[in-house]
Structure formats: C-alpha cells, structure tokens
Amino acid sequence: AERMRILSGGGLTFNGDTATANALDDYEEGTWTPNYSITSATFSMGLQVGVYVKVGRMVTASCRVRGQRSGGSGSLTLTGLPFTTDTTSNLQPAASIGFTNGWSASPKGAFAGTNSTIIGFKKSGSTSALSNIADDITHSDVSTSSTSSNDLILSITYMTS
C-alpha cells in the first residue's frame, strides 16, 4: 500500500490520498515580535521574544513579553501574531497563559480575534466564580513601575486563512 506521495503540483499526501486540499504543502519556523498596545499609551519594553511553527494552515506561536506602561486608556492587547487568524465567524482561538508577574491585575484568559493578528486579555470579573473571567484587562491593570513589569508567557494555536 502506498504510504506517501509527492504531488506534481506540490505538497505531500499520505496513505494513497491524492486530494490537493489534503496535501501538506507548507512548513515554516520563525520568530515574531510581540508588542503590548493600549490606546494612546507608550510601552518601554523590557523583553519581547516570540517563536512560531506553521504546518499547513495550523500555527502555534509562543512568546514572553514584559514592559512598563506610560499613559493611555482602554483595553490591553498583544499585537504582532505572525499570521492572521482564520475568518470563520465566532471562532476566536484561545491562548494559554503559562506565567504572569508584576501586574496590577493579572490576565486570566486570552484570545485572538477573527481575521486578526491581535490577542485580547480577560481578568476575573466582579464575582469570585471561576467561570467569571469576563472583564477586559485595561490600562489600570497594567503596571507602570518598571520595564520588568507586566511579565507574561503565553502560547496560542490557531488556523490561518
């Protein structure tokens, strides 16, 4: 039985599959630069490290970022994902937060928007229920003390268009 085939138009298929749509036709590793963003704020960044692996349309991106906020108002986002997320409505990929330190109020949840390169953050809401991760991380939750503040490690896996 055939185990692998290289298609004439490019891509690799397995187990006798000849469909171009199922062909593995892209693999990439690289770096990206995560940036904090709040409307009218500036950040003095202490660390910005990001890596990714893309296999076909599936992207896994990880980063560590920290920085000091000055000014601004509104919700915090992390910009610069290496590829735009899929355009499927109501499917916002969730990020896994592995570590936080030096925040006024630490992020508890994170997700990317549809057709976006931006991650938004959530914190615990006004009740202590575990399911109440509803409020945005805003400027008042982001420390202004030093470039070692607002330390964050996260990973996200998502489909790109």
CSV table of N, CA and C in Angstrom, one decimal:
chain,number,residue,atom,x,y,z
A,1,ALA,N,0.8,-1.2,0.0
A,1,ALA,CA,0.0,0.0,0.0
A,1,ALA,C,0.9,1.2,0.0
A,2,GLU,N,0.4,2.2,-0.7
A,2,GLU,CA,1.2,3.5,-0.8
A,2,GLU,C,1.1,4.2,0.5
A,3,ARG,N,2.2,4.7,1.0
A,3,ARG,CA,2.3,5.4,2.3
A,3,ARG,C,2.4,6.9,2.1
A,4,MET,N,3.1,7.3,1.0
A,4,MET,CA,3.4,8.7,0.9
A,4,MET,C,3.4,9.0,-0.6
A,5,ARG,N,3.0,10.2,-1.0
A,5,ARG,CA,3.0,10.7,-2.4
A,5,ARG,C,3.4,12.1,-2.4
A,6,ILE,N,4.3,12.5,-3.4
A,6,ILE,CA,4.6,13.9,-3.6
A,6,ILE,C,3.8,14.3,-4.9
A,7,LEU,N,2.9,15.2,-4.7
A,7,LEU,CA,2.0,15.6,-5.8
A,7,LEU,C,2.8,16.5,-6.8
A,8,SER,N,2.4,16.4,-8.1
A,8,SER,CA,3.1,17.1,-9.1
A,8,SER,C,3.0,18.6,-8.9
A,9,GLY,N,1.8,19.0,-8.4
A,9,GLY,CA,1.6,20.5,-8.1
A,9,GLY,C,2.2,21.0,-6.8
A,10,GLY,N,2.9,20.1,-6.1
A,10,GLY,CA,3.5,20.4,-4.8
A,10,GLY,C,2.7,19.9,-3.6
A,11,GLY,N,3.3,19.5,-2.6
A,11,GLY,CA,2.7,19.0,-1.4
A,11,GLY,C,2.9,17.5,-1.3
A,12,LEU,N,2.6,17.1,-0.1
A,12,LEU,CA,2.9,15.7,0.3
A,12,LEU,C,1.6,15.1,0.9
A,13,THR,N,1.1,13.9,0.4
A,13,THR,CA,-0.1,13.3,0.9
A,13,THR,C,0.3,11.9,1.4
A,14,PHE,N,-0.6,11.3,2.2
A,14,PHE,CA,-0.3,10.1,2.9
A,14,PHE,C,-1.4,9.0,2.6
A,15,ASN,N,-1.0,7.7,2.6
A,15,ASN,CA,-1.9,6.6,2.6
A,15,ASN,C,-2.8,6.6,1.4
A,16,GLY,N,-2.3,6.9,0.2
A,16,GLY,CA,-3.0,6.9,-1.0
A,16,GLY,C,-3.9,8.1,-1.4
A,17,ASP,N,-3.9,9.0,-0.5
A,17,ASP,CA,-4.7,10.2,-0.7
A,17,ASP,C,-4.1,11.1,-1.8
A,18,THR,N,-4.9,11.5,-2.8
A,18,THR,CA,-4.4,12.3,-3.9
A,18,THR,C,-5.0,13.7,-3.9
A,19,ALA,N,-5.9,14.0,-2.9
A,19,ALA,CA,-6.5,15.3,-2.9
A,19,ALA,C,-5.6,16.5,-2.6
A,20,THR,N,-5.5,17.4,-3.5
A,20,THR,CA,-4.6,18.6,-3.3
A,20,THR,C,-5.0,19.3,-1.9
A,21,ALA,N,-6.3,19.4,-1.6
A,21,ALA,CA,-6.7,20.1,-0.4
A,21,ALA,C,-6.1,19.4,0.9
A,22,ASN,N,-5.8,18.1,0.8
A,22,ASN,CA,-5.2,17.4,2.0
A,22,ASN,C,-3.7,17.3,2.0
A,23,ALA,N,-3.1,17.9,1.0
A,23,ALA,CA,-1.6,17.9,0.9
A,23,ALA,C,-0.9,18.8,1.9
A,24,LEU,N,0.1,18.3,2.5
A,24,LEU,CA,0.9,19.1,3.4
A,24,LEU,C,1.8,19.9,2.4
A,25,ASP,N,1.6,21.2,2.3
A,25,ASP,CA,2.4,22.0,1.4
A,25,ASP,C,3.1,23.2,2.0
A,26,ASP,N,3.2,23.2,3.3
A,26,ASP,CA,3.8,24.3,3.9
A,26,ASP,C,4.3,24.0,5.3
A,27,TYR,N,5.6,24.3,5.6
A,27,TYR,CA,6.2,24.1,6.9
A,27,TYR,C,7.1,25.3,7.1
A,28,GLU,N,7.0,25.9,8.2
A,28,GLU,CA,7.8,27.1,8.5
A,28,GLU,C,8.1,27.3,10.0
A,29,GLU,N,9.3,27.7,10.3
A,29,GLU,CA,9.6,28.1,11.7
A,29,GLU,C,10.1,29.5,11.7
A,30,GLY,N,9.9,30.3,12.7
A,30,GLY,CA,10.4,31.6,12.7
A,30,GLY,C,10.2,32.3,14.0
A,31,THR,N,10.5,33.6,14.0
A,31,THR,CA,10.3,34.5,15.1
A,31,THR,C,9.3,35.5,14.9
A,32,TRP,N,8.8,36.1,15.9
A,32,TRP,CA,7.9,37.3,15.8
A,32,TRP,C,8.1,38.2,17.0
A,33,THR,N,7.7,39.4,16.9
A,33,THR,CA,7.9,40.4,17.9
A,33,THR,C,6.5,40.8,18.6
A,34,PRO,N,6.3,40.3,19.8
A,34,PRO,CA,5.0,40.6,20.5
A,34,PRO,C,5.1,42.0,21.0
A,35,ASN,N,4.1,42.8,20.9
A,35,ASN,CA,4.0,44.2,21.5
A,35,ASN,C,2.8,44.4,22.3
A,36,TYR,N,2.9,45.0,23.4
A,36,TYR,CA,1.7,45.5,24.1
A,36,TYR,C,1.2,46.7,23.5
A,37,SER,N,-0.2,46.9,23.6
A,37,SER,CA,-0.8,48.0,23.0
A,37,SER,C,-2.0,48.5,23.8
A,38,ILE,N,-2.1,49.7,24.1
A,38,ILE,CA,-3.2,50.4,24.7
A,38,ILE,C,-3.4,51.7,24.0
A,39,THR,N,-4.6,52.2,23.7
A,39,THR,CA,-4.8,53.4,23.1
A,39,THR,C,-4.1,54.6,23.8
A,40,SER,N,-3.3,55.3,23.0
A,40,SER,CA,-2.5,56.5,23.5
A,40,SER,C,-1.5,56.2,24.5
A,41,ALA,N,-1.1,54.9,24.8
A,41,ALA,CA,-0.1,54.6,25.7
A,41,ALA,C,1.2,54.3,25.0
A,42,THR,N,2.3,54.5,25.7
A,42,THR,CA,3.6,54.0,25.2
A,42,THR,C,4.1,53.0,26.2
A,43,PHE,N,4.9,52.0,25.7
A,43,PHE,CA,5.5,51.0,26.5
A,43,PHE,C,7.0,51.0,26.3
A,44,SER,N,7.7,51.0,27.4
A,44,SER,CA,9.1,50.7,27.4
A,44,SER,C,9.3,49.2,27.7
A,45,MET,N,9.6,48.5,26.6
A,45,MET,CA,9.7,47.1,26.6
A,45,MET,C,11.0,46.6,27.3
A,46,GLY,N,10.8,45.6,28.2
A,46,GLY,CA,12.0,45.0,28.8
A,46,GLY,C,12.3,43.7,28.2
A,47,LEU,N,11.3,43.1,27.5
A,47,LEU,CA,11.6,41.8,26.8
A,47,LEU,C,10.5,41.5,25.8
A,48,GLN,N,10.9,41.1,24.6
A,48,GLN,CA,10.0,40.8,23.5
A,48,GLN,C,10.5,39.6,22.7
A,49,VAL,N,10.1,38.4,23.1
A,49,VAL,CA,10.6,37.2,22.4
A,49,VAL,C,9.4,36.4,21.9
A,50,GLY,N,9.4,36.0,20.7
A,50,GLY,CA,8.3,35.2,20.1
A,50,GLY,C,8.9,34.2,19.1
A,51,VAL,N,8.3,33.0,19.1
A,51,VAL,CA,8.7,32.0,18.1
A,51,VAL,C,7.4,31.4,17.6
A,52,TYR,N,7.4,30.8,16.4
A,52,TYR,CA,6.3,30.1,15.9
A,52,TYR,C,6.7,28.9,15.0
A,53,VAL,N,5.7,28.0,14.8
A,53,VAL,CA,5.8,26.9,13.9
A,53,VAL,C,4.5,26.9,13.1
A,54,LYS,N,4.6,26.8,11.8
A,54,LYS,CA,3.4,26.8,10.9
A,54,LYS,C,3.5,25.5,10.1
A,55,VAL,N,2.5,24.7,10.2
A,55,VAL,CA,2.4,23.4,9.5
A,55,VAL,C,1.0,23.5,8.7
A,56,GLY,N,1.1,23.6,7.4
A,56,GLY,CA,-0.1,23.9,6.6
A,56,GLY,C,-0.7,25.2,7.1
A,57,ARG,N,-2.0,25.1,7.5
A,57,ARG,CA,-2.7,26.3,8.0
A,57,ARG,C,-2.6,26.5,9.5
A,58,MET,N,-2.1,25.5,10.2
A,58,MET,CA,-2.0,25.5,11.7
A,58,MET,C,-0.8,26.2,12.2
A,59,VAL,N,-1.0,27.2,13.0
A,59,VAL,CA,0.1,28.0,13.6
A,59,VAL,C,0.1,27.8,15.1
A,60,THR,N,1.3,27.5,15.7
A,60,THR,CA,1.5,27.6,17.1
A,60,THR,C,2.5,28.7,17.4
A,61,ALA,N,2.1,29.7,18.1
A,61,ALA,CA,3.0,30.8,18.4
A,61,ALA,C,3.1,30.9,20.0
A,62,SER,N,4.4,31.1,20.4
A,62,SER,CA,4.6,31.3,21.8
A,62,SER,C,5.4,32.6,22.0
A,63,CYS,N,5.3,33.2,23.2
A,63,CYS,CA,6.1,34.4,23.5
A,63,CYS,C,6.3,34.6,25.0
A,64,ARG,N,7.2,35.5,25.2
A,64,ARG,CA,7.4,36.1,26.6
A,64,ARG,C,7.6,37.6,26.3
A,65,VAL,N,6.9,38.4,27.1
A,65,VAL,CA,6.9,39.8,26.9
A,65,VAL,C,6.7,40.5,28.2
A,66,ARG,N,7.4,41.6,28.4
A,66,ARG,CA,7.2,42.4,29.6
A,66,ARG,C,7.6,43.9,29.3
A,67,GLY,N,6.9,44.8,30.0
A,67,GLY,CA,7.2,46.2,29.7
A,67,GLY,C,6.4,47.1,30.6
A,68,GLN,N,6.9,48.4,30.7
A,68,GLN,CA,6.3,49.4,31.5
A,68,GLN,C,5.4,50.3,30.7
A,69,ARG,N,4.2,50.5,31.2
A,69,ARG,CA,3.2,51.3,30.6
A,69,ARG,C,3.4,52.8,31.0
A,70,SER,N,3.1,53.7,30.1
A,70,SER,CA,3.1,55.1,30.4
A,70,SER,C,1.9,55.7,29.7
A,71,GLY,N,0.9,56.2,30.4
A,71,GLY,CA,-0.3,56.9,29.9
A,71,GLY,C,-1.2,55.9,29.3
A,72,GLY,N,-2.2,56.5,28.5
A,72,GLY,CA,-3.1,55.7,27.7
A,72,GLY,C,-4.4,55.3,28.5
A,73,SER,N,-5.4,54.8,27.8
A,73,SER,CA,-6.6,54.3,28.4
A,73,SER,C,-7.2,53.3,27.5
A,74,GLY,N,-8.0,52.4,28.1
A,74,GLY,CA,-8.7,51.4,27.3
A,74,GLY,C,-8.1,50.0,27.6
A,75,SER,N,-8.5,49.1,26.7
A,75,SER,CA,-8.1,47.7,26.9
A,75,SER,C,-6.7,47.4,26.3
A,76,LEU,N,-6.0,46.4,27.0
A,76,LEU,CA,-4.7,46.0,26.6
A,76,LEU,C,-4.9,44.9,25.5
A,77,THR,N,-4.0,45.0,24.5
A,77,THR,CA,-3.9,43.9,23.6
A,77,THR,C,-2.4,43.6,23.4
A,78,LEU,N,-2.2,42.4,22.8
A,78,LEU,CA,-0.9,42.0,22.4
A,78,LEU,C,-0.9,41.9,20.9
A,79,THR,N,-0.1,42.6,20.2
A,79,THR,CA,-0.1,42.7,18.7
A,79,THR,C,1.1,41.9,18.1
A,80,GLY,N,1.0,41.6,16.8
A,80,GLY,CA,2.1,41.1,16.1
A,80,GLY,C,2.1,39.6,15.9
A,81,LEU,N,1.0,38.9,16.1
A,81,LEU,CA,1.0,37.5,15.7
A,81,LEU,C,1.5,37.3,14.3
A,82,PRO,N,2.3,36.2,14.1
A,82,PRO,CA,3.0,36.0,12.8
A,82,PRO,C,2.1,35.8,11.6
A,83,PHE,N,0.9,35.3,11.8
A,83,PHE,CA,-0.1,35.1,10.7
A,83,PHE,C,-1.5,35.6,11.2
A,84,THR,N,-2.3,36.0,10.2
A,84,THR,CA,-3.7,36.4,10.5
A,84,THR,C,-4.5,35.2,10.8
A,85,THR,N,-5.4,35.3,11.9
A,85,THR,CA,-6.2,34.2,12.2
A,85,THR,C,-7.3,34.0,11.1
A,86,ASP,N,-7.9,32.8,11.1
A,86,ASP,CA,-8.9,32.4,10.1
A,86,ASP,C,-10.1,33.4,10.2
A,87,THR,N,-10.9,33.4,9.1
A,87,THR,CA,-12.0,34.3,9.0
A,87,THR,C,-13.3,33.7,9.5
A,88,THR,N,-13.3,32.5,10.0
A,88,THR,CA,-14.5,31.8,10.5
A,88,THR,C,-15.2,32.6,11.6
A,89,SER,N,-16.4,33.1,11.4
A,89,SER,CA,-17.1,33.9,12.4
A,89,SER,C,-17.2,33.1,13.8
A,90,ASN,N,-17.2,33.8,14.8
A,90,ASN,CA,-17.4,33.3,16.2
A,90,ASN,C,-16.4,32.2,16.6
A,91,LEU,N,-15.3,32.2,16.0
A,91,LEU,CA,-14.2,31.2,16.3
A,91,LEU,C,-13.0,31.9,16.7
A,92,GLN,N,-12.9,32.4,17.9
A,92,GLN,CA,-11.7,33.1,18.4
A,92,GLN,C,-10.8,32.1,19.1
A,93,PRO,N,-9.6,31.9,18.6
A,93,PRO,CA,-8.7,30.9,19.2
A,93,PRO,C,-8.3,31.4,20.6
A,94,ALA,N,-8.3,30.5,21.6
A,94,ALA,CA,-7.9,30.8,23.0
A,94,ALA,C,-6.4,30.6,23.1
A,95,ALA,N,-5.8,31.5,23.9
A,95,ALA,CA,-4.4,31.4,24.2
A,95,ALA,C,-4.2,30.8,25.6
A,96,SER,N,-3.1,30.1,25.8
A,96,SER,CA,-2.9,29.6,27.2
A,96,SER,C,-1.8,30.4,27.8
A,97,ILE,N,-2.2,31.0,29.0
A,97,ILE,CA,-1.3,31.8,29.8
A,97,ILE,C,-0.5,30.9,30.7
A,98,GLY,N,0.8,30.9,30.6
A,98,GLY,CA,1.6,30.0,31.4
A,98,GLY,C,2.2,30.7,32.6
A,99,PHE,N,2.4,32.0,32.6
A,99,PHE,CA,3.1,32.7,33.7
A,99,PHE,C,2.7,34.2,33.6
A,100,THR,N,2.5,34.8,34.7
A,100,THR,CA,2.4,36.3,34.8
A,100,THR,C,3.1,36.7,36.1
A,101,ASN,N,3.6,37.9,36.0
A,101,ASN,CA,4.3,38.5,37.2
A,101,ASN,C,4.3,40.0,37.1
A,102,GLY,N,4.1,40.8,38.2
A,102,GLY,CA,4.3,42.2,38.2
A,102,GLY,C,3.2,43.0,37.5
A,103,TRP,N,1.9,42.5,37.6
A,103,TRP,CA,0.8,43.2,37.1
A,103,TRP,C,0.0,43.8,38.2
A,104,SER,N,-0.8,44.8,38.0
A,104,SER,CA,-1.7,45.4,38.9
A,104,SER,C,-2.9,44.4,39.1
A,105,ALA,N,-3.3,43.8,38.0
A,105,ALA,CA,-4.3,42.7,37.9
A,105,ALA,C,-3.9,41.8,36.8
A,106,SER,N,-3.5,40.6,37.1
A,106,SER,CA,-3.0,39.7,36.1
A,106,SER,C,-4.1,39.1,35.1
A,107,PRO,N,-3.7,39.0,33.8
A,107,PRO,CA,-4.6,38.3,32.9
A,107,PRO,C,-4.9,36.9,33.3
A,108,LYS,N,-6.2,36.5,33.2
A,108,LYS,CA,-6.6,35.1,33.5
A,108,LYS,C,-7.0,34.3,32.2
A,109,GLY,N,-7.3,35.1,31.1
A,109,GLY,CA,-7.7,34.5,29.9
A,109,GLY,C,-7.2,35.3,28.7
A,110,ALA,N,-7.0,34.7,27.6
A,110,ALA,CA,-6.6,35.5,26.4
A,110,ALA,C,-7.1,34.8,25.1
A,111,PHE,N,-7.4,35.6,24.1
A,111,PHE,CA,-7.9,35.0,22.8
A,111,PHE,C,-7.6,36.0,21.7
A,112,ALA,N,-7.5,35.4,20.5
A,112,ALA,CA,-7.3,36.2,19.3
A,112,ALA,C,-8.6,36.5,18.6
A,113,GLY,N,-8.7,37.6,18.0
A,113,GLY,CA,-9.9,37.9,17.3
A,113,GLY,C,-10.0,37.1,15.9
A,114,THR,N,-11.1,37.1,15.3
A,114,THR,CA,-11.3,36.6,14.0
A,114,THR,C,-10.6,37.5,12.9
A,115,ASN,N,-9.9,36.9,12.0
A,115,ASN,CA,-9.2,37.6,10.9
A,115,ASN,C,-8.3,38.7,11.5
A,116,SER,N,-7.5,38.3,12.4
A,116,SER,CA,-6.7,39.3,13.2
A,116,SER,C,-5.3,38.8,13.6
A,117,THR,N,-4.4,39.7,14.0
A,117,THR,CA,-3.1,39.4,14.5
A,117,THR,C,-3.0,39.9,15.9
A,118,ILE,N,-4.1,40.1,16.6
A,118,ILE,CA,-4.1,40.7,17.9
A,118,ILE,C,-4.7,39.8,18.9
A,119,ILE,N,-4.2,39.7,20.1
A,119,ILE,CA,-4.7,38.9,21.3
A,119,ILE,C,-5.2,39.9,22.3
A,120,GLY,N,-6.4,39.6,22.8
A,120,GLY,CA,-7.1,40.4,23.9
A,120,GLY,C,-7.0,39.6,25.2
A,121,PHE,N,-7.1,40.3,26.3
A,121,PHE,CA,-6.9,39.7,27.6
A,121,PHE,C,-8.2,39.9,28.5
A,122,LYS,N,-8.4,38.9,29.3
A,122,LYS,CA,-9.5,39.0,30.3
A,122,LYS,C,-9.0,38.8,31.7
A,123,LYS,N,-9.7,39.3,32.7
A,123,LYS,CA,-9.4,39.1,34.1
A,123,LYS,C,-10.7,38.7,34.8
A,124,SER,N,-10.5,38.3,36.0
A,124,SER,CA,-11.7,37.9,36.8
A,124,SER,C,-12.6,39.1,37.0
A,125,GLY,N,-13.9,38.8,36.9
A,125,GLY,CA,-14.9,39.8,37.0
A,125,GLY,C,-15.2,40.2,38.4
A,126,SER,N,-16.4,40.7,38.6
A,126,SER,CA,-16.8,41.3,39.9
A,126,SER,C,-17.2,40.2,40.9
A,127,THR,N,-17.3,38.9,40.5
A,127,THR,CA,-17.6,37.9,41.5
A,127,THR,C,-16.4,36.9,41.5
A,128,SER,N,-16.3,36.1,42.5
A,128,SER,CA,-15.2,35.2,42.6
A,128,SER,C,-15.4,33.8,41.9
A,129,ALA,N,-16.5,33.7,41.2
A,129,ALA,CA,-16.8,32.4,40.4
A,129,ALA,C,-15.7,32.2,39.4
A,130,LEU,N,-15.2,30.9,39.3
A,130,LEU,CA,-14.2,30.6,38.4
A,130,LEU,C,-14.6,30.9,36.9
A,131,SER,N,-15.9,30.7,36.7
A,131,SER,CA,-16.4,31.0,35.3
A,131,SER,C,-16.5,32.4,35.0
A,132,ASN,N,-16.3,33.3,35.9
A,132,ASN,CA,-16.5,34.7,35.7
A,132,ASN,C,-15.2,35.4,35.2
A,133,ILE,N,-14.6,35.0,34.1
A,133,ILE,CA,-13.5,35.6,33.5
A,133,ILE,C,-14.1,36.5,32.4
A,134,ALA,N,-14.5,37.6,32.7
A,134,ALA,CA,-15.3,38.4,31.8
A,134,ALA,C,-14.8,39.8,31.5
A,135,ASP,N,-14.1,40.4,32.4
A,135,ASP,CA,-13.7,41.8,32.2
A,135,ASP,C,-12.4,41.9,31.5
A,136,ASP,N,-12.3,42.9,30.6
A,136,ASP,CA,-11.0,43.2,29.9
A,136,ASP,C,-9.9,43.6,30.8
A,137,ILE,N,-8.7,43.3,30.5
A,137,ILE,CA,-7.6,43.9,31.2
A,137,ILE,C,-7.4,45.3,30.6
A,138,THR,N,-7.5,46.3,31.4
A,138,THR,CA,-7.4,47.7,31.0
A,138,THR,C,-6.1,48.4,31.5
A,139,HIS,N,-6.0,49.6,31.1
A,139,HIS,CA,-4.8,50.4,31.5
A,139,HIS,C,-4.6,50.4,33.0
A,140,SER,N,-5.6,50.4,33.8
A,140,SER,CA,-5.4,50.4,35.3
A,140,SER,C,-4.9,49.1,35.8
A,141,ASP,N,-5.0,48.0,35.0
A,141,ASP,CA,-4.5,46.7,35.4
A,141,ASP,C,-3.0,46.5,35.1
A,142,VAL,N,-2.5,47.4,34.2
A,142,VAL,CA,-1.2,47.3,33.7
A,142,VAL,C,-0.2,48.2,34.5
A,143,SER,N,0.8,47.6,35.1
A,143,SER,CA,1.7,48.3,36.0
A,143,SER,C,2.5,49.3,35.2
A,144,THR,N,2.9,50.4,36.0
A,144,THR,CA,3.7,51.5,35.4
A,144,THR,C,5.1,51.5,36.1
A,145,SER,N,5.4,50.5,36.9
A,145,SER,CA,6.5,50.6,37.8
A,145,SER,C,7.9,50.4,37.2
A,146,SER,N,8.1,49.4,36.2
A,146,SER,CA,9.4,49.2,35.6
A,146,SER,C,9.2,48.4,34.4
A,147,THR,N,10.3,48.3,33.6
A,147,THR,CA,10.3,47.5,32.4
A,147,THR,C,10.3,46.0,32.7
A,148,SER,N,10.5,45.6,33.9
A,148,SER,CA,10.3,44.2,34.3
A,148,SER,C,8.9,43.9,34.7
A,149,SER,N,8.0,44.9,34.7
A,149,SER,CA,6.6,44.7,35.0
A,149,SER,C,5.8,44.0,33.9
A,150,ASN,N,4.6,43.6,34.2
A,150,ASN,CA,3.7,43.0,33.2
A,150,ASN,C,4.3,41.9,32.4
A,151,ASP,N,5.0,41.0,33.2
A,151,ASP,CA,5.7,39.8,32.6
A,151,ASP,C,4.6,38.8,32.2
A,152,LEU,N,4.7,38.2,31.0
A,152,LEU,CA,3.7,37.3,30.5
A,152,LEU,C,4.4,36.3,29.6
A,153,ILE,N,4.0,35.0,29.8
A,153,ILE,CA,4.4,33.9,28.9
A,153,ILE,C,3.1,33.3,28.4
A,154,LEU,N,2.9,33.2,27.1
A,154,LEU,CA,1.7,32.6,26.6
A,154,LEU,C,2.0,31.8,25.3
A,155,SER,N,1.1,30.9,24.9
A,155,SER,CA,1.1,30.2,23.7
A,155,SER,C,-0.3,30.1,23.1
A,156,ILE,N,-0.4,30.1,21.8
A,156,ILE,CA,-1.7,30.1,21.1
A,156,ILE,C,-1.5,29.2,19.9
A,157,THR,N,-2.5,28.4,19.6
A,157,THR,CA,-2.5,27.6,18.4
A,157,THR,C,-3.8,28.0,17.6
A,158,TYR,N,-3.6,28.3,16.4
A,158,TYR,CA,-4.8,28.8,15.6
A,158,TYR,C,-4.6,28.4,14.1
A,159,MET,N,-5.8,28.5,13.4
A,159,MET,CA,-5.8,28.3,12.0
A,159,MET,C,-5.6,29.6,11.3
A,160,THR,N,-4.9,29.7,10.2
A,160,THR,CA,-4.8,30.9,9.4
A,160,THR,C,-5.5,30.7,8.1
A,161,SER,N,-5.8,31.8,7.4
A,161,SER,CA,-6.6,31.6,6.2
A,161,SER,C,-5.8,31.0,5.1
